[in-house]
Amino acid sequence: MEIIVLSDPAAVGRHAARLIADVLGRRPDPVLGVATGSSPQATYSELAALVREGLDLSRATAFALDEYVGLDPAHPEAYRSVIHRDVTVPLRMDPARVHVPDGAAVDLRAACMQYEEAIEAAGGIDVQLLGIGANGHIGFNEPGSSLGSRTRVKTLAPRTRRDNARFFGGDAGAVPVHCLTQGIGTILRARSVLLVATGESKAAAVAAMAEGPLGAFCPASALQLHERATVVVDEAAASLLGDREYYDFARDNAPGGALDFD
Ligand code: F6R
């Protein structure tokens, strides 16, 4: 795991966007895994700037990590809407190539299997962008999730519903109870993963992910198993990391990024 600590959220967004653009720009039909929530916003803004400067993502495919169950797909906070607004439009992607799990499907299990098949059919994900929950979740794989899990229905943790209440007028009760999420096993199959985290509220989760034991109670710790995992955090999110001296030394003496897989 390569850990890059930068000064502030804007620097995190700039660096993450450059890493993603570098991977996508080298592939004729790149496949990007996208996250929702606050963490990737700066990355998407920076990527949108690169698109305006000439980065062409019109042939790129995208797969979202997760979707709420039981929310009208047209609801502004349904991840289908969020991804359209934050990713498809600003990155000038072809909407037909942007996929979000179908949380409105009658047969949710079948929808999950089809989602896994669609990722496979696209050739797998080149770079998966991730945020991290304050409880250590990635996607909506809450603590206790199987480290080998694939796309499936999950129940959100009460803490996640409270954390996401800000998107639902401050009402945790309005946050759906269930979701579809790529599994941890699905995420680990991406050819590279890039996790961004900013702010003090993520510091404990970031430290547990990077320096704690590998285990289902910190789902993000599964990234310790990934051969090309990059974590870009700001000073606040890095504040509980123990080995800053090494991370900064390694950042300043990098032999080539972990996303450099060609
Ligand atoms: C979102 C997702 C979640 C979020 C996490 C952090 O698609 O899968 O894992 O990345 O809950 O959310 P924010 O960035 O809003 O703090």
XYZ file of N, CA, C and O in Angstrom, residues 13-25 42-57 90-92:
128
model
N -7.308 15.998 -4.223
C -8.092 15.897 -5.450
C -7.223 16.019 -6.696
O -7.387 15.251 -7.652
N -6.300 16.968 -6.660
C -5.412 17.173 -7.834
C -4.570 15.934 -8.085
O -4.450 15.456 -9.207
N -3.977 15.399 -7.010
C -3.083 14.245 -7.172
C -3.864 13.017 -7.634
O -3.444 12.307 -8.552
N -5.011 12.781 -7.014
C -5.819 11.607 -7.373
C -6.265 11.701 -8.834
O -6.223 10.709 -9.574
N -6.675 12.889 -9.261
C -7.132 13.057 -10.647
C -5.995 12.768 -11.624
O -6.201 12.130 -12.661
N -4.805 13.238 -11.271
C -3.667 12.986 -12.170
C -3.353 11.494 -12.264
O -3.052 10.971 -13.338
N -3.420 10.797 -11.125
C -3.156 9.350 -11.140
C -4.186 8.631 -12.007
O -3.851 7.748 -12.810
N -5.456 9.006 -11.852
C -6.513 8.354 -12.637
C -6.339 8.661 -14.122
O -6.408 7.763 -14.978
N -6.089 9.930 -14.440
C -5.941 10.327 -15.842
C -4.776 9.577 -16.481
O -4.847 9.168 -17.645
N -3.739 9.364 -15.693
C -2.567 8.667 -16.203
C -2.920 7.228 -16.593
O -2.559 6.743 -17.671
N -3.679 6.550 -15.721
C -4.070 5.164 -16.017
C -5.039 5.133 -17.203
O -4.849 4.372 -18.164
N -6.071 5.980 -17.156
C -7.105 5.933 -18.196
C -6.553 6.365 -19.551
O -6.943 5.825 -20.593
N -5.656 7.330 -19.509
C -5.098 7.851 -20.766
C -4.259 6.830 -21.514
O -4.016 6.969 -22.712
N -13.555 16.472 -5.032
C -12.440 17.281 -5.545
C -11.740 16.555 -6.693
O -11.300 17.188 -7.670
N -11.683 15.234 -6.588
C -11.057 14.447 -7.667
C -11.860 14.594 -8.959
O -11.296 14.797 -10.041
N -13.194 14.517 -8.844
C -14.026 14.666 -10.047
C -13.890 16.071 -10.638
O -13.846 16.230 -11.866
N -13.820 17.081 -9.773
C -13.672 18.449 -10.300
C -12.362 18.590 -11.058
O -12.311 19.201 -12.136
N -11.298 18.020 -10.489
C -9.990 18.109 -11.166
C -9.987 17.299 -12.460
O -9.414 17.716 -13.468
N -10.650 16.131 -12.434
C -10.730 15.326 -13.662
C -11.519 16.082 -14.735
O -11.166 16.054 -15.924
N -12.583 16.769 -14.296
C -13.387 17.545 -15.250
C -12.529 18.639 -15.889
O -12.648 18.920 -17.097
N -11.647 19.226 -15.094
C -10.747 20.255 -15.649
C -9.819 19.627 -16.685
O -9.585 20.204 -17.764
N -9.326 18.417 -16.386
C -8.441 17.733 -17.354
C -9.213 17.388 -18.628
O -8.662 17.460 -19.735
N -10.485 17.033 -18.477
C -11.321 16.734 -19.657
C -11.474 17.999 -20.504
O -11.352 17.969 -21.735
N -11.716 19.129 -19.839
C -11.845 20.389 -20.598
C -10.540 20.726 -21.322
O -10.541 21.341 -22.376
N -9.418 20.244 -20.750
C -8.115 20.518 -21.386
C -7.755 19.462 -22.434
O -6.681 19.526 -23.016
N -8.619 18.442 -22.628
C -8.351 17.500 -23.715
C -8.375 16.027 -23.352
O -8.303 15.179 -24.238
N -8.420 15.675 -22.067
C -8.528 14.252 -21.708
C -9.865 13.730 -22.243
O -10.919 14.295 -21.944
N -9.813 12.674 -23.048
C -11.028 12.170 -23.688
C -11.507 10.904 -22.971
O -10.848 9.868 -23.034
N -12.634 10.994 -22.294
C -13.182 9.832 -21.590
C -14.447 9.315 -22.279
O -15.226 8.565 -21.696
N -19.969 15.964 -16.079
C -18.737 16.762 -16.082
C -17.548 16.078 -16.760
O -16.676 16.753 -17.303
N -17.530 14.740 -16.757
C -16.402 14.041 -17.397
C -16.718 13.696 -18.857
O -15.943 13.019 -19.519
N -17.870 14.175 -19.320
C -18.278 13.992 -20.727
C -18.202 12.529 -21.142
O -17.662 12.173 -22.198
